[in-house]
XYZ file of C-alpha atoms in Angstrom:
309
model
C -53.990 -59.100 23.033
C -52.223 -58.997 19.714
C -49.305 -56.543 19.400
C -49.882 -53.431 17.290
C -48.891 -53.728 13.675
C -45.381 -52.584 12.824
C -45.083 -49.240 11.091
C -44.343 -49.474 7.456
C -41.062 -47.922 6.385
C -41.424 -45.410 3.629
C -39.979 -46.387 0.312
C -38.109 -43.956 -1.883
C -37.735 -44.175 -5.615
C -34.251 -43.622 -6.950
C -33.729 -41.284 -9.832
C -32.411 -43.991 -12.112
C -34.542 -46.650 -13.739
C -37.246 -46.607 -11.076
C -35.195 -48.526 -8.503
C -36.968 -48.650 -5.131
C -34.836 -48.178 -1.977
C -35.621 -47.807 1.707
C -35.270 -44.363 3.340
C -32.059 -44.183 5.430
C -32.804 -41.022 7.482
C -35.507 -40.065 9.918
C -37.402 -36.847 10.454
C -35.206 -36.037 13.499
C -32.046 -36.013 11.381
C -32.101 -32.411 10.124
C -29.451 -31.014 7.768
C -26.565 -29.408 9.698
C -24.572 -26.342 8.687
C -20.845 -26.996 8.488
C -18.448 -25.079 10.708
C -16.704 -23.776 7.593
C -19.975 -22.341 6.304
C -20.675 -20.689 9.650
C -17.223 -19.121 9.522
C -17.856 -17.743 6.044
C -21.230 -16.353 7.129
C -19.503 -14.698 10.090
C -17.304 -12.663 7.746
C -20.390 -10.641 6.837
C -21.122 -9.755 10.471
C -19.439 -7.609 13.098
C -16.324 -8.709 14.980
C -18.044 -8.915 18.339
C -21.290 -10.436 19.512
C -22.383 -12.034 16.231
C -19.258 -14.149 15.876
C -19.343 -15.083 19.559
C -22.956 -16.221 19.245
C -22.089 -18.439 16.288
C -19.312 -20.087 18.280
C -21.642 -20.666 21.223
C -24.284 -22.240 19.005
C -21.755 -24.440 17.198
C -20.141 -25.742 20.377
C -16.503 -26.086 21.422
C -15.583 -28.767 18.883
C -16.418 -26.583 15.890
C -15.131 -23.264 17.260
C -11.638 -23.797 15.866
C -13.037 -24.559 12.406
C -15.267 -21.478 12.521
C -12.329 -19.346 13.636
C -10.107 -20.637 10.828
C -12.770 -20.174 8.153
C -13.572 -16.712 9.469
C -9.973 -15.468 9.521
C -8.822 -16.997 6.256
C -8.243 -14.187 3.716
C -10.424 -11.858 5.801
C -8.787 -8.482 5.167
C -11.828 -6.668 6.577
C -10.977 -8.203 9.958
C -7.575 -6.493 9.831
C -9.116 -3.210 8.689
C -11.581 -3.071 11.559
C -8.946 -4.170 14.100
C -6.447 -1.535 12.958
C -8.984 1.292 12.772
C -10.310 0.433 16.217
C -6.781 0.651 17.614
C -6.180 4.005 15.940
C -9.469 5.391 17.280
C -9.175 4.277 20.893
C -5.652 3.216 21.893
C -3.038 5.080 19.901
C -2.806 8.084 22.252
C -2.570 6.040 25.431
C 0.597 5.194 27.294
C 1.960 1.687 26.560
C 1.036 0.425 30.023
C -2.558 1.691 29.661
C -3.274 0.178 26.266
C -5.596 -2.639 25.366
C -3.522 -5.010 23.219
C -6.503 -6.555 21.433
C -5.184 -5.252 18.104
C -1.890 -7.110 18.564
C -3.714 -10.300 19.516
C -5.994 -10.021 16.477
C -3.072 -9.521 14.092
C -1.266 -12.515 15.558
C -4.423 -14.648 15.244
C -4.886 -13.546 11.618
C -1.219 -14.226 10.791
C -1.405 -17.693 12.358
C -4.221 -18.654 9.971
C -2.910 -16.726 6.959
C 0.657 -17.986 7.032
C 1.154 -16.425 3.602
C 0.856 -12.930 5.131
C 4.365 -12.126 3.912
C 3.035 -11.732 0.371
C 1.603 -8.369 1.460
C 5.048 -7.140 2.548
C 6.108 -5.875 -0.843
C 8.713 -3.226 -1.597
C 5.913 -1.013 -2.885
C 3.896 -1.325 0.321
C 6.974 -0.809 2.492
C 7.809 2.429 0.680
C 4.216 3.650 0.746
C 3.675 2.860 4.436
C 7.068 3.769 5.929
C 5.441 6.851 7.459
C 2.397 5.749 9.411
C 1.497 9.330 10.259
C 1.923 12.289 7.909
C 1.342 16.022 8.017
C -1.799 17.365 6.361
C -0.472 20.819 5.534
C -2.694 22.360 8.196
C -0.787 23.509 11.264
C -1.118 21.064 14.113
C -3.062 18.535 12.041
C -1.785 15.111 11.072
C -3.259 12.128 9.262
C -2.811 8.511 10.279
C -2.759 6.040 7.414
C -5.569 3.513 7.884
C -4.082 0.845 5.621
C -4.327 -2.492 7.505
C -0.906 -3.541 6.193
C 0.901 -0.732 8.054
C 1.835 -3.036 10.985
C 3.156 -5.635 8.525
C 5.281 -3.247 6.433
C 6.448 -0.638 8.949
C 8.935 -1.913 11.574
C 8.287 1.001 13.952
C 4.574 0.129 14.063
C 5.414 -3.577 14.387
C 7.469 -2.637 17.464
C 4.615 -0.483 18.746
C 2.145 -3.376 18.513
C 4.593 -6.031 19.689
C 4.585 -7.991 16.425
C 8.020 -9.567 16.831
C 7.565 -11.999 13.931
C 6.984 -9.072 11.586
C 10.073 -7.221 12.821
C 12.263 -10.301 12.323
C 10.904 -10.777 8.785
C 11.558 -7.145 7.857
C 15.103 -7.255 9.213
C 16.217 -10.702 8.071
C 14.197 -11.301 4.918
C 13.545 -7.810 3.560
C 16.949 -6.528 4.662
C 15.931 -3.178 6.160
C 18.628 -0.916 7.593
C 18.257 -1.128 11.383
C 19.983 2.255 11.767
C 17.762 4.072 9.285
C 15.408 6.942 10.092
C 12.840 6.015 7.447
C 9.940 5.064 9.712
C 7.634 6.607 12.246
C 5.040 5.049 14.514
C 1.388 5.912 15.030
C 1.797 8.349 17.919
C 5.041 10.133 17.114
C 5.156 13.888 17.710
C 5.358 16.171 14.663
C 5.498 13.179 12.279
C 9.219 12.711 12.978
C 10.866 9.494 11.914
C 13.128 7.840 14.461
C 15.685 5.112 15.073
C 14.123 1.712 15.758
C 15.820 1.478 19.149
C 14.012 4.673 20.142
C 10.720 3.097 19.110
C 11.524 0.195 21.444
C 12.185 2.640 24.282
C 8.999 4.592 23.597
C 6.763 1.520 23.606
C 8.782 -0.400 26.214
C 9.234 -3.398 23.921
C 12.162 -5.183 25.560
C 11.964 -8.233 23.242
C 12.422 -6.106 20.125
C 15.101 -4.040 21.893
C 17.184 -7.104 22.760
C 16.744 -8.507 19.259
C 18.020 -5.307 17.617
C 20.948 -5.030 20.039
C 22.018 -8.523 18.991
C 22.379 -7.367 15.388
C 26.030 -6.854 14.457
C 25.221 -3.738 12.435
C 23.295 -1.904 15.173
C 24.766 1.427 16.272
C 23.831 2.325 19.841
C 25.579 5.688 19.433
C 23.151 6.869 16.757
C 21.034 9.940 17.205
C 17.365 9.416 18.001
C 16.235 11.042 14.774
C 17.766 12.743 11.775
C 16.991 16.299 12.958
C 18.943 16.510 16.233
C 22.636 15.630 16.362
C 22.849 16.235 20.123
C 20.129 13.825 21.269
C 21.373 10.254 21.170
C 19.909 6.889 22.052
C 21.984 6.654 25.239
C 20.592 10.024 26.338
C 17.052 9.003 25.456
C 17.357 5.826 27.537
C 18.156 8.028 30.545
C 15.441 10.554 29.821
C 12.509 8.370 28.780
C 10.168 6.559 31.152
C 11.249 3.039 30.156
C 12.458 0.839 32.997
C 16.119 0.386 33.902
C 16.273 -2.952 32.047
C 16.601 -1.103 28.732
C 19.448 1.031 30.033
C 21.173 -2.057 31.466
C 21.036 -3.726 28.025
C 22.643 -0.686 26.409
C 25.462 -0.527 28.943
C 26.144 -4.239 28.417
C 26.497 -3.845 24.635
C 30.009 -4.696 23.360
C 30.386 -1.289 21.703
C 29.622 0.678 24.867
C 32.418 2.471 26.658
C 31.728 4.677 29.655
C 34.093 7.386 28.367
C 33.931 7.346 24.584
C 30.214 6.543 24.387
C 29.466 9.861 26.076
C 32.094 11.725 24.034
C 34.320 12.342 27.080
C 31.451 14.089 28.870
C 30.395 13.095 32.344
C 27.411 10.727 32.059
C 26.561 11.390 35.704
C 26.243 15.116 35.000
C 24.034 14.317 32.003
C 21.775 12.219 34.221
C 21.606 14.981 36.834
C 20.934 17.703 34.257
C 17.947 15.711 33.022
C 16.296 16.319 36.393
C 15.968 20.014 35.496
C 13.624 19.253 32.596
C 10.107 20.492 33.238
C 7.716 17.710 34.125
C 10.428 15.044 34.233
C 9.046 13.360 37.326
C 5.553 13.466 35.838
C 6.854 10.915 33.331
C 9.628 9.080 35.141
C 9.354 7.712 38.696
C 12.264 8.705 40.921
C 13.174 5.038 41.673
C 13.603 4.440 37.924
C 15.970 7.378 37.575
C 17.938 6.242 40.641
C 18.275 2.737 39.208
C 19.706 4.144 35.974
C 22.087 6.399 37.898
C 23.385 3.392 39.864
C 23.887 1.502 36.603
C 26.158 4.309 35.368
C 28.207 4.056 38.546
C 28.431 0.277 38.164
C 29.595 0.722 34.566
C 32.550 2.800 35.781
C 31.312 6.387 35.566
C 33.717 8.623 37.465
C 31.861 10.485 40.243
C 34.804 12.943 40.502
C 34.870 13.834 36.805
C 34.416 17.512 36.065
C 32.018 18.795 33.436
C 32.430 22.387 32.196
C 34.298 23.219 35.360
C 31.666 21.658 37.630
C 32.428 18.633 39.760
């Protein structure tokens, strides 16, 4: 039996001068969306399921391209990330927080390596107070500008954006002993020393970095309103682990006598126990560890304080 006749290949006419060419594609070869185009389309969708679905459809090889195209110059991504953090996480304790906002900022900064262009003197001045009073008693307003974590070192410490803190200190030349800034959950809108922000948010990396600065003053007050409450006192009082207190005691400028203004640091540590609700915030083992560190640093257990031994 004779074989079936071969199928004729369709001819196509070129646009110029009626030149006839053979078709080079088949019906199964459908046009394919580029990963870059999918990423651009994703910028018009939500941050969650829609983007994830696009990545699943595209496959693992194109996910990185979609991610890069999606994040490039996508300020709305920062806006939604920052507002979500303010709505759901800002009032939680550091150990209870979901650090998705930090991870999103770091991902955005990795793609937009020109992020420093947004850290202008104008933005830094405008956003130095992340939370401000409204004029109504007990009411405050949090600034929703997505560049707050990039221009405010206290918020950068709060979110764990170490690269931002280093840029503000070394490139923008901020005063590390200034009281210009507040974070997103500060009480009564008070501005504070950056070391206090590190203690509040238990950011040991930022704390060690600031202590390594030659111009840092560990004997500063916590804020500009209270001359009696100093960083060394706050490190004893706050819930941060003993590692922070150990770093302070190891600082070259620390002296067990002069740093506490000839007062007994052991008495100060003991007096703190009388504060209402102290052990609701600070575990007893943490306080004991700090007390032992004072003894190791040379605190005199026989020193009198206001006539008390």
